[in-house]
mmCIF file of C-alpha atoms in Angstrom:
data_model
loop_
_atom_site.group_PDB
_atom_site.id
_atom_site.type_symbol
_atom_site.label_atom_id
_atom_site.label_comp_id
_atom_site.label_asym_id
_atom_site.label_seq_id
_atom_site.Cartn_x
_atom_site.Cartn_y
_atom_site.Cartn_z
ATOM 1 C CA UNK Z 253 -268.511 -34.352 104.010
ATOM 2 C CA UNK Z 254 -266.116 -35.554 101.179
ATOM 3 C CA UNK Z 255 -266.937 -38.555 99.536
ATOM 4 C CA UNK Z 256 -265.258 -41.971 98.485
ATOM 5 C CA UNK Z 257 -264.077 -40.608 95.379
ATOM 6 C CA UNK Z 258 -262.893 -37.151 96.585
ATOM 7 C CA UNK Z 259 -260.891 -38.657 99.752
ATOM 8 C CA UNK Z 260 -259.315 -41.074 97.398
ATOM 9 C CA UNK Z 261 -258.088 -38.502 94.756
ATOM 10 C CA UNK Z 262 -256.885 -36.437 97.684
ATOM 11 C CA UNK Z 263 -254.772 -39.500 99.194
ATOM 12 C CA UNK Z 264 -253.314 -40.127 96.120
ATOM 13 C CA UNK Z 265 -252.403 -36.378 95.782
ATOM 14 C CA UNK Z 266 -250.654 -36.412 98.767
ATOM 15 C CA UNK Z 267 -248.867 -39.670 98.000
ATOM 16 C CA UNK Z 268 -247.614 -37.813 95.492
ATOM 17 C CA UNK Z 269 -246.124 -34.643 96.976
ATOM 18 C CA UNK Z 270 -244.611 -36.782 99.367
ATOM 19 C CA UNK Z 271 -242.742 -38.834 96.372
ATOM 20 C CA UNK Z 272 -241.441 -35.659 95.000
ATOM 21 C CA UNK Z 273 -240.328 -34.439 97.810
ATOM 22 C CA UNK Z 274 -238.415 -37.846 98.929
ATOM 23 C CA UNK Z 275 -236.946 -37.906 94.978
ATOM 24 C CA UNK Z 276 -235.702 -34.024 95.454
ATOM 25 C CA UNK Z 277 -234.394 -35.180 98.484
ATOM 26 C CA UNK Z 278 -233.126 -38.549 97.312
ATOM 27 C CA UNK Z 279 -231.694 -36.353 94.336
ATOM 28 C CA UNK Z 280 -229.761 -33.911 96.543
ATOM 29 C CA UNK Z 281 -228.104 -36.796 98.682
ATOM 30 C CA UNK Z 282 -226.889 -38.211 95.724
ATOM 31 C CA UNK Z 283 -225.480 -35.143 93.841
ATOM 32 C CA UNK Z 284 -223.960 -34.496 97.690
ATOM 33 C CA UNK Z 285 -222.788 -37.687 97.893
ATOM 34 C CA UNK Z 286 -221.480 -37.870 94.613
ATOM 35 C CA UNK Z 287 -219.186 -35.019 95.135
ATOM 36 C CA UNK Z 288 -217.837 -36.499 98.484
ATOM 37 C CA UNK Z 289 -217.135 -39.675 96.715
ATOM 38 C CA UNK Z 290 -215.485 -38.515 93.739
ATOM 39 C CA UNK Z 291 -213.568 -36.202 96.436
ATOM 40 C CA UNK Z 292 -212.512 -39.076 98.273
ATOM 41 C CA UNK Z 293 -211.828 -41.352 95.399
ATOM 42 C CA UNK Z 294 -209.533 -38.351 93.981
ATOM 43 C CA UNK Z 295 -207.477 -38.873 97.710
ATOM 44 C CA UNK Z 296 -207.488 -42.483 97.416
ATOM 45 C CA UNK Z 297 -206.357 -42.262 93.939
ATOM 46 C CA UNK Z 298 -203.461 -39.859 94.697
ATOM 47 C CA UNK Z 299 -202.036 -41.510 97.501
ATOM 48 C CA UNK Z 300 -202.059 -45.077 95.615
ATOM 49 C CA UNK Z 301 -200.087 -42.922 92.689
ATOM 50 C CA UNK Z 302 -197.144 -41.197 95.064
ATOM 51 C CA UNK Z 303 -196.608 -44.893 96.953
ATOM 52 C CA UNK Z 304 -196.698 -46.872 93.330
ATOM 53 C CA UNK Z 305 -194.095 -44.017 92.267
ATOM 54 C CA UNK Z 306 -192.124 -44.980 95.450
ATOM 55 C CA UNK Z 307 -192.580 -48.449 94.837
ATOM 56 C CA UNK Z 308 -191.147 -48.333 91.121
ATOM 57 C CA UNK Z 309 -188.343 -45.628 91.382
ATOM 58 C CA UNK Z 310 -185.616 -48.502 92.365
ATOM 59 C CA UNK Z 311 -187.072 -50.502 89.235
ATOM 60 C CA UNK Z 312 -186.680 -47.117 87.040
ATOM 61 C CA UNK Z 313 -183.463 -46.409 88.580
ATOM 62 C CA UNK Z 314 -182.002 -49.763 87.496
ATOM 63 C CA UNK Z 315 -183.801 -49.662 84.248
ATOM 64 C CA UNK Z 316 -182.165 -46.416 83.022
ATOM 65 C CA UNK Z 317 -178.473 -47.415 85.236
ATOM 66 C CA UNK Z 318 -178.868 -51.036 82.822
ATOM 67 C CA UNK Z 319 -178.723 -48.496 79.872
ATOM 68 C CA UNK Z 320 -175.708 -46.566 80.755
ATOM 69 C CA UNK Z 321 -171.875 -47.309 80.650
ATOM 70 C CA UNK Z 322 -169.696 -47.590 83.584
ATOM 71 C CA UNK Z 323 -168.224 -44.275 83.173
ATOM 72 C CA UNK Z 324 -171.640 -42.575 83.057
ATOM 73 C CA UNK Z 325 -172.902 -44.537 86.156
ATOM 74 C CA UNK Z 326 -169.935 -43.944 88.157
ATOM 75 C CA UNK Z 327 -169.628 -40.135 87.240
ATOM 76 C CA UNK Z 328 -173.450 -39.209 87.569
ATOM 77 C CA UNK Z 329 -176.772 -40.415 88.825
ATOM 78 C CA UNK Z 330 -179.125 -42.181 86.542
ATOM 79 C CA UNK Z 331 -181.765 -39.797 86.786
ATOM 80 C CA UNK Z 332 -179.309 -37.389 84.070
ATOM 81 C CA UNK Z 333 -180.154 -39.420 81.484
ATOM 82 C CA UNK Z 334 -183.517 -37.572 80.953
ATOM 83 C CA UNK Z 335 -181.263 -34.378 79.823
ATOM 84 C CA UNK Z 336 -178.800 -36.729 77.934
ATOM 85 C CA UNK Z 337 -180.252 -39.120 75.845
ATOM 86 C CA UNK Z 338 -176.859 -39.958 74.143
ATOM 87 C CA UNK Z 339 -175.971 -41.698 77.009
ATOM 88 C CA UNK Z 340 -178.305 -44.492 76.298
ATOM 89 C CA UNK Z 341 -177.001 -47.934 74.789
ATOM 90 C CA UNK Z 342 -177.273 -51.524 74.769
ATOM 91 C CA UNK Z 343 -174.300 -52.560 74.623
ATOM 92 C CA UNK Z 344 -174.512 -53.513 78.073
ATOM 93 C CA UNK Z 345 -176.831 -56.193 77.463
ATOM 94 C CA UNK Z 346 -174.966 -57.480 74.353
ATOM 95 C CA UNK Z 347 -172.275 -58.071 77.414
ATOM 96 C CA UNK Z 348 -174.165 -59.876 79.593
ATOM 97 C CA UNK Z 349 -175.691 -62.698 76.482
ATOM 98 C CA UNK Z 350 -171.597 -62.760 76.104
ATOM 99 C CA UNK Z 351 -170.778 -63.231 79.595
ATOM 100 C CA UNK Z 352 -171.016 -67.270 79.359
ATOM 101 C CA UNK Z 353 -171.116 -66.941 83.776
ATOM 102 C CA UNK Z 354 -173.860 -64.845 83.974
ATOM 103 C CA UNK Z 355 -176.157 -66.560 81.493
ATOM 104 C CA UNK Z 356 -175.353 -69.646 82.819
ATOM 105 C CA UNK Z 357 -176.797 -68.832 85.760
ATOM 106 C CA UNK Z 358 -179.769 -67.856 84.207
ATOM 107 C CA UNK Z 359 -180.290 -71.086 82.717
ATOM 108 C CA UNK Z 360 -179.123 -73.049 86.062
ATOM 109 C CA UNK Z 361 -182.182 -70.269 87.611
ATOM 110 C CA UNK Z 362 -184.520 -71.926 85.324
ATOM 111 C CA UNK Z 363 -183.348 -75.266 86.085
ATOM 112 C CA UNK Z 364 -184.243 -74.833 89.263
ATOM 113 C CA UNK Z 365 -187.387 -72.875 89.437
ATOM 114 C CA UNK Z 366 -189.427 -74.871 86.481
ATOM 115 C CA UNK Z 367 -189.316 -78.589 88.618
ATOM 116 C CA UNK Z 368 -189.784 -76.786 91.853
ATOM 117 C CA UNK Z 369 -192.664 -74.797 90.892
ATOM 118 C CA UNK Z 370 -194.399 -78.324 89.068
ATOM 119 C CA UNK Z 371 -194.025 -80.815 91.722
ATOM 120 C CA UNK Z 372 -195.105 -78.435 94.544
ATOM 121 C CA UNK Z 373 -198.368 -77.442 92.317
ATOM 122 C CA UNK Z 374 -198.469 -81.631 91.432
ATOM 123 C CA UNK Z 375 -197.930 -82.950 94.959
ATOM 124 C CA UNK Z 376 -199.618 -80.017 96.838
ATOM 125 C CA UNK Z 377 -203.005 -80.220 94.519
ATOM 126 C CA UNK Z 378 -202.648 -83.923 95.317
ATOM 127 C CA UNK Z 379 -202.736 -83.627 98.961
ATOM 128 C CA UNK Z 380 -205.390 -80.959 99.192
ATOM 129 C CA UNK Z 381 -207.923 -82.833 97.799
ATOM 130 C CA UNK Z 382 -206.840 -86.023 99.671
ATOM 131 C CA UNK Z 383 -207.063 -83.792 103.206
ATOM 132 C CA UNK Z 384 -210.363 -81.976 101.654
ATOM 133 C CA UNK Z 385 -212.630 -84.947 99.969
ATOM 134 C CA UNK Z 386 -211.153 -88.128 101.396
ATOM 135 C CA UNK Z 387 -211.735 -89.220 104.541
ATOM 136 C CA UNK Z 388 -209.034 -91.360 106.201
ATOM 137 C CA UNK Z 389 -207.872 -92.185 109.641
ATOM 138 C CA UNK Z 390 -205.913 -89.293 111.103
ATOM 139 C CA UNK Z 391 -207.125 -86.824 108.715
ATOM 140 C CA UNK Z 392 -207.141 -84.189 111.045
ATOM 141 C CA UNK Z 393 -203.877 -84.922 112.590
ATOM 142 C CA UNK Z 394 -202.262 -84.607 109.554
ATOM 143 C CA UNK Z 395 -203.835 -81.016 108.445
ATOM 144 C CA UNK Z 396 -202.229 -79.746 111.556
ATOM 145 C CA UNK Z 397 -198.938 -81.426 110.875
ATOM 146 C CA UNK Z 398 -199.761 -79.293 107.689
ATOM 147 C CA UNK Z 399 -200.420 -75.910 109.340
ATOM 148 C CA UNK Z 400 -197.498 -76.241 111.764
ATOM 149 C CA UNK Z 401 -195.174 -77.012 109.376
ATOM 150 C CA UNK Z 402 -196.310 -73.028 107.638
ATOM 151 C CA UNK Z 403 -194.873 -71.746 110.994
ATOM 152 C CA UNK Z 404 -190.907 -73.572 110.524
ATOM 153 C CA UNK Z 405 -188.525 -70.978 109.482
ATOM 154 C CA UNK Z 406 -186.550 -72.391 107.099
ATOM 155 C CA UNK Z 407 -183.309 -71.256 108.789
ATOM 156 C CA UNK Z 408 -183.449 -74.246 111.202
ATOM 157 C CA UNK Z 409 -183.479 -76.625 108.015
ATOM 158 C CA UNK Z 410 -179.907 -75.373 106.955
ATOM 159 C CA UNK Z 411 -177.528 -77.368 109.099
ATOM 160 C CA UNK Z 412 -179.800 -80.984 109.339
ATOM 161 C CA UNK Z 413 -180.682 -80.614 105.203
ATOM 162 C CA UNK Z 414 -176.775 -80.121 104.540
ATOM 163 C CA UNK Z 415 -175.409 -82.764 106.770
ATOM 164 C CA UNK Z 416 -178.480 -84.930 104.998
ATOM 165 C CA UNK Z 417 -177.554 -84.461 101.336
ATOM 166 C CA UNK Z 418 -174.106 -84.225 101.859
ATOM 167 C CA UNK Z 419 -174.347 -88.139 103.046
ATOM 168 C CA UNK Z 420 -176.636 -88.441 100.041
ATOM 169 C CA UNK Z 421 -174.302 -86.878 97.824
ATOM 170 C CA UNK Z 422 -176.238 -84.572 96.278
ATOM 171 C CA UNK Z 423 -175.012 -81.461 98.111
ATOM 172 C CA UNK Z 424 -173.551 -78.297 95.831
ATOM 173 C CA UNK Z 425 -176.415 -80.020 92.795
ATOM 174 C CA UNK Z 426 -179.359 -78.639 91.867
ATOM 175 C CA UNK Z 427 -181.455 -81.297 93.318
ATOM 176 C CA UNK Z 428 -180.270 -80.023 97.026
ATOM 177 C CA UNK Z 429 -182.012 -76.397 95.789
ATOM 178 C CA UNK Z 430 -185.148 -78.433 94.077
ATOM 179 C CA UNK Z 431 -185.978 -80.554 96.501
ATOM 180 C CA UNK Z 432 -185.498 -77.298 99.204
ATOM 181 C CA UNK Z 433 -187.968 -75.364 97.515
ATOM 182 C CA UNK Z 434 -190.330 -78.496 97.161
ATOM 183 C CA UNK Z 435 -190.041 -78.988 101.146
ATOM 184 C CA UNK Z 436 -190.744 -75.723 102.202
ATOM 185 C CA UNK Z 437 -193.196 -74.279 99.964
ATOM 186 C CA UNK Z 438 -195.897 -77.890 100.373
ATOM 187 C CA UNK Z 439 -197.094 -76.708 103.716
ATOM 188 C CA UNK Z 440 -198.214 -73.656 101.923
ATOM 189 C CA UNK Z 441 -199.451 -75.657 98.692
ATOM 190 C CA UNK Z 442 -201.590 -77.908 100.570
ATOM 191 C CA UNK Z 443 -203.079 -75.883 102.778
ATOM 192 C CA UNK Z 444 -204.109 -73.350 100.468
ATOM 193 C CA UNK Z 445 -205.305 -76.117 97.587
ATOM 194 C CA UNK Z 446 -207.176 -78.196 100.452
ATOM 195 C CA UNK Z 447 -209.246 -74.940 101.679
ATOM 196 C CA UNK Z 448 -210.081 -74.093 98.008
ATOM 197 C CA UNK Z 449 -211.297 -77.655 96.857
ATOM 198 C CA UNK Z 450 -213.513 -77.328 100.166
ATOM 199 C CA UNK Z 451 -215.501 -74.723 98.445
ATOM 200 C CA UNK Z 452 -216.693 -77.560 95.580
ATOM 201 C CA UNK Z 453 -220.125 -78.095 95.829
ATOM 202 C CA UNK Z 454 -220.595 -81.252 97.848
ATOM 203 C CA UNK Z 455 -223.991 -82.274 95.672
ATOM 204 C CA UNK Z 456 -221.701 -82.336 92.747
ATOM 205 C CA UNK Z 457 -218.775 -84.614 93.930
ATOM 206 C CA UNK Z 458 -221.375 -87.048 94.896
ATOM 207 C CA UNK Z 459 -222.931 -86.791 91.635
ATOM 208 C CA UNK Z 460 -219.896 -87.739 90.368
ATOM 209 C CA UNK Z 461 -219.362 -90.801 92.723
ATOM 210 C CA UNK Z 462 -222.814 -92.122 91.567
ATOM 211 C CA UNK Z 463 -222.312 -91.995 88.186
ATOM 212 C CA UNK Z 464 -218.914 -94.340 88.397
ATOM 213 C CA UNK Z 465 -216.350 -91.944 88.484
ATOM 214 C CA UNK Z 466 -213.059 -92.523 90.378
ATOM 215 C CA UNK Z 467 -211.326 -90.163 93.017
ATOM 216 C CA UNK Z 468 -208.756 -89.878 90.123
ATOM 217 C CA UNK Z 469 -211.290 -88.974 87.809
ATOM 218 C CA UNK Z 470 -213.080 -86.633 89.869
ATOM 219 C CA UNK Z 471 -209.535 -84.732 90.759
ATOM 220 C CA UNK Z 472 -208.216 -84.609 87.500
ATOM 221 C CA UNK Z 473 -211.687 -83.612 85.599
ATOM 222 C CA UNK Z 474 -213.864 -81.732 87.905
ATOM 223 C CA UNK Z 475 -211.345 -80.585 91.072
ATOM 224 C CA UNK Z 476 -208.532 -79.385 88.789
ATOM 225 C CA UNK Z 477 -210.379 -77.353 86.195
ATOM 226 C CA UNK Z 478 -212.537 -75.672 89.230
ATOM 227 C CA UNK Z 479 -209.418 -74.851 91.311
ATOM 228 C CA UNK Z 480 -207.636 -73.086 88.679
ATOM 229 C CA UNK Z 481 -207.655 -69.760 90.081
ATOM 230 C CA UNK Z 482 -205.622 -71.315 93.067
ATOM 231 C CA UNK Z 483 -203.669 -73.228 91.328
ATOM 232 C CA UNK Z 484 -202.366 -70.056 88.989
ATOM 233 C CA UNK Z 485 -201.812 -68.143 92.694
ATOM 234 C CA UNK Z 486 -199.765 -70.523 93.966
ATOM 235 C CA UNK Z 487 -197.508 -70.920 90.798
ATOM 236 C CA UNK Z 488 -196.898 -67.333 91.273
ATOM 237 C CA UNK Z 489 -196.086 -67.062 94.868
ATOM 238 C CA UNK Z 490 -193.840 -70.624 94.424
ATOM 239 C CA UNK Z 491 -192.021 -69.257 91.124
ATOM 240 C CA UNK Z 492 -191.190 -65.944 92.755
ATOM 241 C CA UNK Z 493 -189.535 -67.745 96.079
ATOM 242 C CA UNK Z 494 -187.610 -69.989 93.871
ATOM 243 C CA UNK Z 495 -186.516 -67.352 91.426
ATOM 244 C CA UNK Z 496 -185.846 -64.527 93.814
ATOM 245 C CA UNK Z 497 -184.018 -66.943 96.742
ATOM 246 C CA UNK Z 498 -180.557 -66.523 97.139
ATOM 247 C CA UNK Z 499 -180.356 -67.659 100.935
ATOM 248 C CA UNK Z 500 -180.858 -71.143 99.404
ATOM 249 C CA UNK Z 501 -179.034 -71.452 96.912
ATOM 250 C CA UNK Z 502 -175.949 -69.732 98.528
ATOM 251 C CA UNK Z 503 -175.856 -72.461 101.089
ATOM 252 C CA UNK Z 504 -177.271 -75.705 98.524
ATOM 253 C CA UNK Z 505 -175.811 -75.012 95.242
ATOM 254 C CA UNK Z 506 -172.486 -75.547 94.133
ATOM 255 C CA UNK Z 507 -170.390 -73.544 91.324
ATOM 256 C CA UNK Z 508 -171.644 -75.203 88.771
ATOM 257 C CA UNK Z 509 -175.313 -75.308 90.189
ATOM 258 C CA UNK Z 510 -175.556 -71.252 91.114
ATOM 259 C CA UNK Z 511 -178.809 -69.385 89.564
ATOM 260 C CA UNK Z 512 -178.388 -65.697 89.018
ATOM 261 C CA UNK Z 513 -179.156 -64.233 92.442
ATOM 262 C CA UNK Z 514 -176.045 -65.655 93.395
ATOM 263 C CA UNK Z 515 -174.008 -64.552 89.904
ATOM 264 C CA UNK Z 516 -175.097 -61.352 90.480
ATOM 265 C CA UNK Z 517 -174.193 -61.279 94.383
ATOM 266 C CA UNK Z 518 -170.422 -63.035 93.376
ATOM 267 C CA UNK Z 519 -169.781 -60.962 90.804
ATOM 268 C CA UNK Z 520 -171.071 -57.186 93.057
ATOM 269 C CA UNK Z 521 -168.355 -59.196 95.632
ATOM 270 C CA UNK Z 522 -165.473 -59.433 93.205
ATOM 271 C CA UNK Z 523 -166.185 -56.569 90.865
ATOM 272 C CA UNK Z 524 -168.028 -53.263 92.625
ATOM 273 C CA UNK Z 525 -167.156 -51.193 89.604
ATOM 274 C CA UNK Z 526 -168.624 -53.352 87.054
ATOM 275 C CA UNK Z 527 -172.273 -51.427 87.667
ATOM 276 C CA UNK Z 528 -173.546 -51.634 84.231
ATOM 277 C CA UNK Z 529 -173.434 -55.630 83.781
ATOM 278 C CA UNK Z 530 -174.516 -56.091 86.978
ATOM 279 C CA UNK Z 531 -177.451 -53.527 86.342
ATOM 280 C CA UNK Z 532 -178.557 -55.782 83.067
ATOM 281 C CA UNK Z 533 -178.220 -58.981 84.942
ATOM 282 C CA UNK Z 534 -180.261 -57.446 87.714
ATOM 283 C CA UNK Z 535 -182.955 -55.978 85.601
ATOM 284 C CA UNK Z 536 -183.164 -58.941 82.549
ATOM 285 C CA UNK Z 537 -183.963 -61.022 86.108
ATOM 286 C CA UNK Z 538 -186.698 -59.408 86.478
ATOM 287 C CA UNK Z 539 -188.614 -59.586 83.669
ATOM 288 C CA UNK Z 540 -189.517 -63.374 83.659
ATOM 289 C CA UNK Z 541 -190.836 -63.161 87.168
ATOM 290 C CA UNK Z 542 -193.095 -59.335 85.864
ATOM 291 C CA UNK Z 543 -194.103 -61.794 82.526
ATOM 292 C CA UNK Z 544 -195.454 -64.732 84.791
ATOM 293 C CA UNK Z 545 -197.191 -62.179 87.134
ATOM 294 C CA UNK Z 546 -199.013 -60.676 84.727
ATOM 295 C CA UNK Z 547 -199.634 -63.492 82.797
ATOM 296 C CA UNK Z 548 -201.786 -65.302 85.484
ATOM 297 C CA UNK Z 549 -202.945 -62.049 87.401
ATOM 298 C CA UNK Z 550 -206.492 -62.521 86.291
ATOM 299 C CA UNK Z 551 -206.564 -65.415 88.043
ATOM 300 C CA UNK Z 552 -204.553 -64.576 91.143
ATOM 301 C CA UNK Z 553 -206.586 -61.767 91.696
ATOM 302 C CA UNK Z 554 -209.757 -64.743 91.516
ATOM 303 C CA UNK Z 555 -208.340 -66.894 94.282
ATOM 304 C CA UNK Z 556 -208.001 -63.656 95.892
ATOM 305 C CA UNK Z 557 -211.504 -62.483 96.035
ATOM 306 C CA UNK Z 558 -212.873 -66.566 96.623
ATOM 307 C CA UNK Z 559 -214.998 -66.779 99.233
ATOM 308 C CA UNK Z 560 -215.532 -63.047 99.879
ATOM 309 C CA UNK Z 561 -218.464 -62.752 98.392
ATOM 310 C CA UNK Z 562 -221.555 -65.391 97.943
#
């Protein structure tokens, strides 16, 4: 018969071997596991590699056709510049800052997209916190006004808007583009800013009520700064309609009013040879739009990820 001491020691002994055992174990898995996961991480990694390649080869293409003359475009594919160097230049782009058309468009692009983008971020923050912290009669009714509104193409606007600021006279100006953009893209604005102000903690916008502070006060100090991650998504998605549109503008704006989507479309009309300006004024369009992307990613990816985690 064993005694206290001697059953204890031999407990402890086999509490022991059985640890070892599950850390071998445990230590296998993971060295298993490991390998599967780097494995599949390798696949993952590959595929996300061939479609980014597939995604940037027309932005390659028309980088390296911006760089070549018209001859060279028209007699060969871009892709033979990485066996002829020489044919390399800027001169197109010295054409295009000369081409008084093209970069007046550009400017009449930012004309458009700079009050567009502000009063939707403005007016949409506005109403998101009214439909998220204030209550008011027909609160409800009005986010689904809100919601529906998302689901309007903006096709069956065309013929209504015209007829509208043609008796206005503002049809074939930039304010007929502005205040398009502004119309369609505050559905969007409001619903997105409302949901994200809904995430503020309650306990602190009551905290703020008690100590004095006014709805204005709590939206422009506490509601703003907090929803910034929003705020920087929705500049994005709003500045990249408005740049990119040409539907709009083809229909709104007038000679004098036409951004560069619309250049560039007029002038690929009227001159189909003329490859190598149109290839600058294509690509230097693009590199606003890649600069405010990348400028504010950090916090597009943040609105993103809100709310998927706690």
């Amino acid at each position: 018969m064993t005694s206290p001491v001697e059953q204890d020691i031999a407990e402890k002994s086999v509490q022991g071997m059985d640890e070892r055992t599950e850390h071998v174990t445990r230590k296998k898995d993971s060295i298993g596991s490991t390998i599967a996961s780097a494995f599949s991480h390798s696949i993952v990694n590959i595929i996300l590699l061939l479609v980014a390649a597939v995604w940037l080869l027309p932005t390659i293409g028309l980088f390296f056709s911006s760089l070549r003359s018209a001859k060279d475009n028209s007699s060969s594919g871009w892709w033979t510049v990485f066996g002829n160097a020489h044919e390399l230049t800027i001169e197109n782009y010295s054409k295009l800052l000369g081409n008084s058309q093209m970069m007046g468009a550009l400017w009449n692009t930012v004309i458009i997209v700079v009050p567009s983008t502000l009063a939707v971020i403005f007016l949409g923050a506005m109403a998101g916190y009214a439909l998220a912290w204030i209550d008011f009669p027909g609160r409800d009714w009005v986010l689904i006004g809100v919601v529906a509104l998302m689901a309007v193409p903006i096709q069956v606007a065309f013929i209504p808007l015209a007829r509208l600021f043609g008796s206005v006279g503002i049809f074939g100006t930039y304010w007929a583009v502005i205040i398009f953009h502004i119309s369609f893209g505050l559905p969007f604005a409001v619903f997105l800013l409302r949901n994200y102000f809904r995430q503020i903690s309650p306990e602190l916008m009551e905290a703020a009520r008690l100590d004095g502070a006014s709805e204005m006060r709590i939206f422009l100090r506490i509601a703003l700064p907090l929803a910034t991650p929003a705020i920087a998504s929705l500049a994005i998605f709003q500045f990249l309609w408005s740049w990119n549109d040409m539907l709009v503008a083809l229909i709104f704006a007038g000679p004098d009013s036409q951004p560069i989507t619309v250049a560039i479309q007029s002038q690929l009309r009227q001159f189909s040879a003329n490859m190598d300006i149109l290839a600058a004024g294509a690509f230097l369009s693009m590199l606003l739009p890649l600069g405010v992307y990348f400028a504010f990613q950090k916090y597009f990816v943040s609105a993103l990820m809100a709310g998927s985690t706690k």
